[in-house]
Short mmCIF file of C-alpha atoms in Angstrom, two decimals:
data_model
loop_
_atom_site.label_atom_id
_atom_site.label_comp_id
_atom_site.label_asym_id
_atom_site.label_seq_id
_atom_site.Cartn_x
_atom_site.Cartn_y
_atom_site.Cartn_z
CA MET A 253 0.00 0.00 0.00
CA CYS A 254 1.29 3.49 -0.83
CA THR A 255 1.57 6.28 1.73
CA PHE A 256 -1.18 8.14 -0.14
CA GLY A 257 -3.52 5.27 0.73
CA LEU A 258 -2.21 5.01 4.28
CA LEU A 259 -2.75 8.72 4.87
CA CYS A 260 -6.24 8.61 3.36
CA GLN A 261 -7.14 5.69 5.61
CA HIS A 262 -5.67 7.40 8.67
CA ASN A 263 -7.53 10.66 8.09
CA LEU A 264 -10.82 8.92 7.40
CA GLU A 265 -10.54 7.05 10.69
CA ARG A 266 -9.10 9.90 12.74
CA PHE A 267 -11.71 12.46 11.69
CA HIS A 268 -14.60 9.97 11.62
CA ALA A 269 -15.40 10.87 8.03
CA TRP A 270 -17.72 7.89 7.71
CA ASP A 271 -19.89 8.75 10.73
CA GLY A 272 -23.48 8.73 9.57
CA VAL A 273 -22.54 7.33 6.17
CA VAL A 274 -24.97 4.52 5.44
CA ASP A 275 -24.63 4.26 1.67
CA PRO A 276 -21.20 2.75 0.83
CA ASN A 277 -21.22 4.78 -2.41
CA GLU A 278 -21.65 8.15 -0.69
CA PRO A 279 -18.51 10.24 -1.34
CA VAL A 280 -16.14 11.63 1.27
CA VAL A 281 -13.07 13.82 0.78
CA VAL A 282 -9.47 12.71 1.37
CA PRO A 283 -6.09 14.55 1.15
CA ARG A 284 -5.72 17.10 -1.68
CA ARG A 285 -9.49 17.10 -2.12
CA PHE A 286 -9.73 13.70 -3.79
CA VAL A 287 -13.17 12.16 -3.46
CA VAL A 288 -13.68 8.52 -2.45
CA THR A 289 -16.62 6.49 -1.28
CA ARG A 290 -16.68 4.32 1.79
CA ALA A 291 -16.79 1.28 -0.48
CA GLU A 292 -13.64 2.39 -2.32
CA ALA A 293 -11.55 3.07 0.77
CA PRO A 294 -9.47 0.23 2.24
CA GLY A 295 -11.28 -2.19 4.48
CA PHE A 296 -10.34 -0.93 7.91
CA PHE A 297 -13.77 0.57 8.58
CA ARG A 298 -15.90 -0.69 11.41
CA GLY A 299 -19.02 -2.66 10.70
CA ILE A 300 -18.35 -3.69 7.11
CA PRO A 301 -19.62 -7.12 6.02
CA ILE A 302 -16.34 -9.03 6.08
CA PRO A 303 -15.89 -11.85 8.64
CA CYS A 304 -13.44 -11.08 11.48
CA TRP A 305 -12.65 -7.64 10.05
CA GLU A 306 -13.34 -5.81 13.30
CA GLU A 307 -10.89 -8.07 15.10
CA PHE A 308 -8.28 -7.58 12.40
CA ALA A 309 -8.74 -3.79 12.46
CA ASP A 310 -8.16 -3.81 16.23
CA TYR A 311 -5.01 -5.89 15.78
CA VAL A 312 -3.62 -3.52 13.16
CA GLU A 313 -4.28 -0.48 15.30
CA ARG A 314 -2.59 -2.04 18.33
CA ALA A 315 0.46 -2.86 16.22
CA ARG A 316 0.63 0.69 14.94
CA ALA A 317 0.36 2.15 18.43
CA GLU A 318 3.34 0.08 19.57
CA ALA A 319 5.50 0.59 16.48
CA ASP A 320 8.54 2.81 16.10
CA GLY A 321 7.82 3.25 12.43
CA VAL A 322 6.42 1.79 9.26
CA ILE A 323 8.22 0.25 6.30
CA VAL A 324 6.56 0.99 2.96
CA ASN A 325 7.28 -0.43 -0.48
CA THR A 326 7.33 2.93 -2.24
CA PHE A 327 9.90 5.64 -2.89
CA GLU A 328 9.90 9.15 -1.53
CA GLU A 329 10.29 10.93 -4.86
CA MET A 330 6.99 9.49 -6.11
CA GLU A 331 4.80 10.74 -3.26
CA PRO A 332 6.86 13.11 -1.06
CA GLU A 333 3.96 15.04 0.44
CA TYR A 334 2.17 11.85 1.45
CA VAL A 335 5.28 10.29 2.97
CA ALA A 336 5.81 13.44 5.02
CA GLY A 337 2.10 13.77 5.78
CA TYR A 338 1.74 10.20 7.03
CA ALA A 339 4.89 10.47 9.16
CA ALA A 340 3.57 13.67 10.74
CA ALA A 341 0.05 12.32 11.23
CA ARG A 342 1.24 9.09 12.86
CA LYS A 343 4.18 10.76 14.64
CA MET A 344 6.49 7.96 13.55
CA LYS A 345 9.31 7.25 11.16
CA VAL A 346 8.38 6.14 7.63
CA TRP A 347 11.02 4.09 5.84
CA THR A 348 10.35 4.10 2.10
CA VAL A 349 12.40 1.19 0.71
CA GLY A 350 10.96 0.56 -2.74
CA PRO A 351 10.46 -0.41 -5.37
CA VAL A 352 11.68 -3.73 -3.97
CA SER A 353 11.21 -5.32 -7.40
CA THR A 354 14.21 -3.33 -8.66
CA TYR A 355 16.72 -4.85 -6.26
CA HIS A 356 19.18 -7.54 -7.40
CA GLN A 357 18.55 -6.90 -11.07
CA SER A 358 22.10 -6.64 -12.31
CA ARG A 359 22.90 -8.02 -15.74
CA THR A 360 24.14 -11.27 -14.20
CA THR A 361 21.02 -11.88 -12.10
CA LEU A 362 18.38 -10.23 -14.28
CA ALA A 363 16.98 -13.30 -16.07
CA PRO A 364 16.35 -15.57 -13.06
CA THR A 365 15.09 -12.67 -10.98
CA LEU A 366 12.59 -11.52 -13.56
CA ALA A 367 11.39 -15.03 -14.36
CA SER A 368 10.14 -15.67 -10.83
CA ARG A 369 8.24 -13.88 -8.09
CA GLY A 370 8.22 -15.24 -4.58
CA LEU A 371 8.11 -19.03 -4.62
CA ARG A 372 5.80 -19.36 -7.61
CA THR A 373 6.80 -21.09 -10.83
CA SER A 374 5.71 -19.62 -14.13
CA ALA A 375 3.10 -21.49 -16.16
CA ILE A 376 4.98 -20.52 -19.32
CA ASP A 377 8.66 -21.07 -19.99
CA PRO A 378 10.32 -17.66 -19.48
CA ASP A 379 12.46 -18.10 -22.58
CA GLU A 380 9.37 -18.86 -24.65
CA CYS A 381 7.69 -15.76 -23.26
CA ARG A 382 10.75 -13.65 -24.02
CA ARG A 383 10.97 -14.97 -27.59
CA TRP A 384 7.31 -14.15 -28.16
CA LEU A 385 7.87 -10.59 -26.95
CA ASP A 386 11.06 -10.26 -28.99
CA GLY A 387 8.95 -10.65 -32.11
CA ARG A 388 6.76 -7.64 -31.30
CA ALA A 389 7.39 -3.97 -31.99
CA PRO A 390 8.60 -1.79 -29.10
CA GLY A 391 5.76 -0.48 -26.95
CA SER A 392 3.08 -2.39 -28.88
CA VAL A 393 2.03 -5.09 -26.38
CA VAL A 394 -0.47 -4.67 -23.56
CA TYR A 395 -0.05 -6.94 -20.53
CA VAL A 396 -3.19 -8.03 -18.67
CA SER A 397 -3.13 -9.55 -15.19
CA PHE A 398 -5.38 -9.29 -12.14
CA GLY A 399 -3.03 -10.79 -9.57
CA SER A 400 -3.13 -13.95 -7.51
CA ILE A 401 -6.54 -13.58 -5.82
CA SER A 402 -9.12 -12.16 -8.21
CA GLN A 403 -11.08 -14.57 -10.39
CA ALA A 404 -13.36 -13.00 -13.00
CA ASP A 405 -16.89 -14.22 -13.55
CA PRO A 406 -17.18 -16.41 -16.69
CA LYS A 407 -19.16 -13.78 -18.62
CA GLN A 408 -16.64 -11.12 -17.61
CA VAL A 409 -13.83 -13.28 -19.01
CA VAL A 410 -15.60 -13.35 -22.37
CA GLU A 411 -16.12 -9.58 -22.36
CA LEU A 412 -12.49 -8.95 -21.48
CA GLY A 413 -11.25 -11.30 -24.19
CA LEU A 414 -13.48 -9.73 -26.85
CA GLY A 415 -12.40 -6.25 -25.78
CA LEU A 416 -8.72 -7.16 -26.07
CA GLU A 417 -9.33 -8.70 -29.47
CA ALA A 418 -11.21 -5.62 -30.70
CA SER A 419 -8.46 -3.26 -29.48
CA GLY A 420 -6.20 -4.47 -32.28
CA HIS A 421 -3.14 -4.46 -30.02
CA PRO A 422 -0.93 -7.46 -29.29
CA PHE A 423 -1.49 -8.70 -25.76
CA VAL A 424 -0.30 -11.07 -23.06
CA TRP A 425 -3.28 -12.12 -20.95
CA VAL A 426 -2.72 -13.98 -17.67
CA LEU A 427 -5.65 -16.13 -16.54
CA ARG A 428 -5.39 -17.45 -13.01
CA ASN A 429 -6.98 -20.88 -12.62
CA ALA A 430 -8.22 -20.88 -16.21
CA ASP A 431 -8.96 -24.60 -15.97
CA GLY A 432 -11.49 -23.85 -13.24
CA TYR A 433 -13.93 -22.36 -15.74
CA ASP A 434 -16.62 -24.44 -17.40
CA GLU A 435 -16.26 -25.87 -20.90
CA ALA A 436 -18.08 -22.94 -22.48
CA VAL A 437 -15.45 -20.47 -21.24
CA ARG A 438 -12.56 -22.81 -21.98
CA GLY A 439 -13.93 -23.27 -25.48
CA PHE A 440 -14.19 -19.51 -25.93
CA LEU A 441 -10.57 -19.10 -24.87
CA ARG A 442 -9.43 -21.75 -27.36
CA GLU A 443 -11.37 -20.05 -30.15
CA LEU A 444 -9.97 -16.66 -29.15
CA GLU A 445 -6.43 -18.02 -29.23
CA ALA A 446 -7.01 -19.31 -32.75
CA ARG A 447 -8.38 -15.96 -33.95
CA VAL A 448 -5.55 -13.89 -32.44
CA ALA A 449 -2.74 -16.37 -33.15
CA GLY A 450 0.51 -14.46 -33.38
CA ARG A 451 -1.04 -11.39 -31.72
CA GLY A 452 -2.34 -12.69 -28.41
CA LEU A 453 -0.57 -14.86 -25.84
CA LEU A 454 -2.76 -16.45 -23.15
CA VAL A 455 -0.96 -17.66 -20.04
CA ARG A 456 -3.02 -20.08 -17.96
CA GLY A 457 -1.60 -19.75 -14.46
CA TRP A 458 1.35 -17.78 -13.11
CA ALA A 459 3.33 -15.53 -15.47
CA PRO A 460 6.86 -14.07 -15.24
CA GLN A 461 5.44 -10.61 -14.63
CA LEU A 462 8.67 -8.71 -14.05
CA LEU A 463 10.15 -10.19 -17.22
CA VAL A 464 7.11 -9.12 -19.21
CA LEU A 465 6.88 -5.62 -17.76
CA SER A 466 10.58 -4.95 -18.31
CA HIS A 467 10.52 -5.99 -21.98
CA ASP A 468 10.74 -3.21 -24.57
CA ALA A 469 7.77 -4.64 -26.48
CA VAL A 470 5.36 -3.93 -23.63
CA GLY A 471 3.70 -0.52 -23.66
CA GLY A 472 0.89 -0.80 -21.11
CA PHE A 473 -0.52 -2.84 -18.24
CA VAL A 474 -4.18 -3.66 -17.51
CA THR A 475 -4.03 -4.17 -13.75
CA HIS A 476 -6.23 -4.82 -10.72
CA CYS A 477 -4.20 -2.12 -8.93
CA GLY A 478 -2.71 -4.34 -6.26
CA TRP A 479 0.11 -2.24 -4.87
CA ASN A 480 2.93 -4.59 -5.88
CA SER A 481 1.69 -4.66 -9.47
CA THR A 482 1.08 -0.91 -9.54
CA LEU A 483 4.58 -0.17 -8.30
CA GLU A 484 6.09 -2.71 -10.70
CA ALA A 485 4.39 -0.83 -13.54
CA VAL A 486 5.86 2.43 -12.22
CA ALA A 487 9.33 0.89 -12.00
CA ALA A 488 8.99 -0.36 -15.58
CA GLY A 489 7.88 3.06 -16.82
CA LEU A 490 4.49 1.84 -18.06
CA PRO A 491 1.11 3.57 -18.15
CA VAL A 492 -1.76 1.50 -16.81
CA VAL A 493 -5.41 0.66 -17.38
CA THR A 494 -6.87 0.52 -13.88
CA TRP A 495 -9.45 -2.11 -12.94
CA PRO A 496 -9.60 -2.32 -9.12
CA HIS A 497 -11.47 -5.11 -7.36
CA PHE A 498 -11.35 -4.53 -3.57
CA THR A 499 -9.43 -3.38 -0.43
CA ASP A 500 -6.73 -0.77 -1.13
CA GLN A 501 -6.95 -1.16 -4.90
CA PHE A 502 -9.33 1.78 -5.41
CA LEU A 503 -6.98 4.15 -3.60
CA ASN A 504 -4.09 2.74 -5.62
CA GLU A 505 -6.12 3.51 -8.73
CA LYS A 506 -6.51 7.12 -7.58
CA MET A 507 -2.77 7.22 -7.00
CA ALA A 508 -2.09 6.06 -10.58
CA VAL A 509 -4.78 8.08 -12.35
CA GLU A 510 -5.22 11.28 -10.32
CA VAL A 511 -1.94 11.74 -8.43
CA LEU A 512 0.66 10.38 -10.86
CA GLY A 513 -1.26 10.87 -14.09
CA ILE A 514 -0.21 7.57 -15.66
CA GLY A 515 -3.51 5.68 -15.77
CA VAL A 516 -6.85 5.30 -17.50
CA SER A 517 -9.74 3.90 -15.47
CA VAL A 518 -12.30 1.43 -16.79
CA GLY A 519 -14.80 3.08 -14.45
CA VAL A 520 -15.38 0.46 -11.76
CA THR A 521 -16.86 2.18 -8.70
CA GLU A 522 -18.05 -0.68 -6.52
CA PRO A 523 -15.76 -3.30 -4.95
CA LEU A 524 -16.71 -6.92 -5.37
CA THR A 525 -17.12 -7.23 -1.58
CA TYR A 526 -19.77 -4.48 -1.60
CA GLN A 527 -21.97 -5.68 -4.43
CA ALA A 528 -25.44 -6.17 -3.03
CA VAL A 529 -26.24 -8.22 -6.13
CA ALA A 530 -23.44 -10.10 -7.86
CA LYS A 531 -22.68 -8.66 -11.29
CA GLU A 532 -21.70 -11.09 -14.00
CA ILE A 533 -20.33 -8.33 -16.22
CA VAL A 534 -18.68 -5.38 -14.49
CA VAL A 535 -16.86 -3.94 -17.51
CA GLY A 536 -18.13 -4.43 -21.06
CA ARG A 537 -16.02 -5.24 -24.10
CA GLY A 538 -16.42 -1.73 -25.52
CA VAL A 539 -15.01 -0.16 -22.36
CA VAL A 540 -12.07 -2.58 -22.39
CA GLU A 541 -11.35 -1.77 -26.03
CA ALA A 542 -11.55 1.99 -25.45
CA ALA A 543 -9.34 1.92 -22.35
CA VAL A 544 -6.65 -0.16 -24.06
CA ARG A 545 -6.70 2.08 -27.13
CA SER A 546 -6.45 5.16 -24.91
CA VAL A 547 -3.38 3.90 -23.05
CA MET A 548 -1.65 2.35 -26.05
CA GLY A 549 -2.58 4.92 -28.69
CA GLY A 550 -1.19 8.25 -29.80
CA GLY A 551 -2.22 11.79 -29.00
CA GLU A 552 -1.01 14.24 -26.41
CA GLU A 553 -2.80 12.66 -23.45
CA ALA A 554 -1.32 9.23 -24.15
CA GLU A 555 2.14 10.66 -24.80
CA GLY A 556 1.88 12.65 -21.57
CA ARG A 557 1.11 9.50 -19.59
CA ARG A 558 4.09 7.76 -21.17
CA ARG A 559 6.41 10.68 -20.42
CA ARG A 560 5.32 10.79 -16.81
CA ALA A 561 5.67 7.01 -16.49
CA ARG A 562 9.21 7.08 -17.89
CA ALA A 563 10.19 9.92 -15.57
CA LEU A 564 8.89 7.99 -12.56
CA ALA A 565 10.81 4.89 -13.63
CA ALA A 566 14.05 6.86 -13.71
CA LYS A 567 13.35 8.18 -10.20
CA ALA A 568 12.51 4.66 -9.01
CA ARG A 569 15.82 3.27 -10.27
CA ALA A 570 17.74 6.13 -8.71
CA ALA A 571 16.00 5.67 -5.35
CA ALA A 572 17.02 2.01 -5.13
CA GLN A 573 20.65 2.54 -6.10
CA PRO A 574 23.46 3.35 -3.64
CA GLY A 575 23.02 6.95 -2.62
CA GLY A 576 19.31 6.90 -3.40
CA SER A 577 16.56 7.59 -0.88
CA SER A 578 15.29 4.00 -0.59
CA HIS A 579 18.78 2.56 -0.39
CA ALA A 580 19.63 5.03 2.37
CA ASN A 581 16.47 4.10 4.26
CA LEU A 582 17.36 0.41 4.08
CA LEU A 583 20.80 1.12 5.52
CA ASP A 584 19.27 3.25 8.28
CA LEU A 585 16.73 0.53 9.05
CA VAL A 586 19.40 -2.16 9.36
CA GLU A 587 21.63 0.05 11.48
CA ARG A 588 18.81 1.11 13.77
CA PHE A 589 17.51 -2.38 14.51
CA GLN A 590 20.64 -4.49 14.43
CA PRO A 591 21.52 -6.16 17.76
CA GLY A 592 23.25 -3.78 20.10
CA ALA A 593 22.05 -0.64 18.38
CA ALA A 594 20.12 1.95 20.37
CA GLY A 595 16.47 0.98 20.13
CA GLY A 596 17.43 -2.23 18.36
CA ALA A 597 14.98 -4.31 20.33
CA ALA A 598 12.04 -2.00 19.66
CA ALA A 599 9.07 -3.06 17.62
CA SER A 600 8.53 -1.97 14.07
CA GLU A 601 5.50 -2.19 11.82
CA VAL A 602 6.18 -3.90 8.52
#
C-alpha cells in the first residue's frame, strides 16, 4: 500500500469521516481534495460485512500504536507530500524502501530474478515468453493480469477477451486458474487463441510478470491495482489501465490516475465485496477496447502519460541505487535495529 492510501485511511478514521454514512457509495473527501466512497476506501472501517474484520482492524491499530515506524514499499520521490504527511500524522518514522522489485537486477542476475516472483513457478517457460515478446514492436504489447486472488466471472472473461481482441493491439493475458472455468469459457478461450494467433498470448496460471513488464515490447498494463503490481508498472515506466477489485486497490487507482497521471480507469466504482447483487459483467467489451486504445494509442494525453511514467521509472531506479533515498532508508533501518544498536529491540510495523 502506498503512503497516499495510508494517509487517506488514517484521516478517514481519525476524523470519523464515515460517521453517519450509510450508503457505501456516498462520497467523502481525502487529502488534496480527492473524493472517495466508503466502499472504495481500504477495508479498515468498522461494521463492514467481512468476517473477522473488526478483530483484524483492532489488531492492526494495536500494532501501529506500539510501532517505532512503518516500512513501505514505495519511494519518496513518487509521493513526497504523502510520505511526510503520514509520518507527521502518525508521529512515527516512515522508511520508504521501494520499489523492492528493482533490487538484485544486475545483468548477471536479471533473467532468473525476472522469471520468478516469490516461490511461484511460471506457467509458461520464461524463454518462450521472451521470444514471443522479442517478435513484437517496441511499446506495442499490452499486458493483462489481475493478480493472484481475483477470479473473474465467466461472462466477464468473455467480455475482457473480446475487448482485447477488438483493441487491435498485441497482448499477453494472464488467466489465473483458467482450468477452473466451465467448458463454455474454456472453449471460448481456445477459439480466441485461434483468432488472435501471433497477436495474443494467453498464459493459464502464473506468469513471469517482471520479465514481461521490463521488456521493450510492452507498452501498457491492464491491472487490478494491487500495490505490488502498480509499483512494478511504475518501475517499468508503463502507463496503466486501472481495474480495481477490492481493499486498497481503489486508492491505488486514484494514485495512478489522479496523483501520478499515468492511468486510464475502466470506471469500476463498486468493490466486489460491496456488491449487493453479484454482477456477471462489471466492464463491457467496448469499455475494455476503449481503455486499451487510450493507453496504447497516440495523441497528447497518451504521450503525456508515457512521459510521466518514464520519468517515474528513472526516479525509481535512482531511489534504489546506492546513494538513493530508498537505499539510504534500508541502511538506516538495518543500522537502527541491528543487535546492540540503540532501540534495536524495539518493535517496528512492517
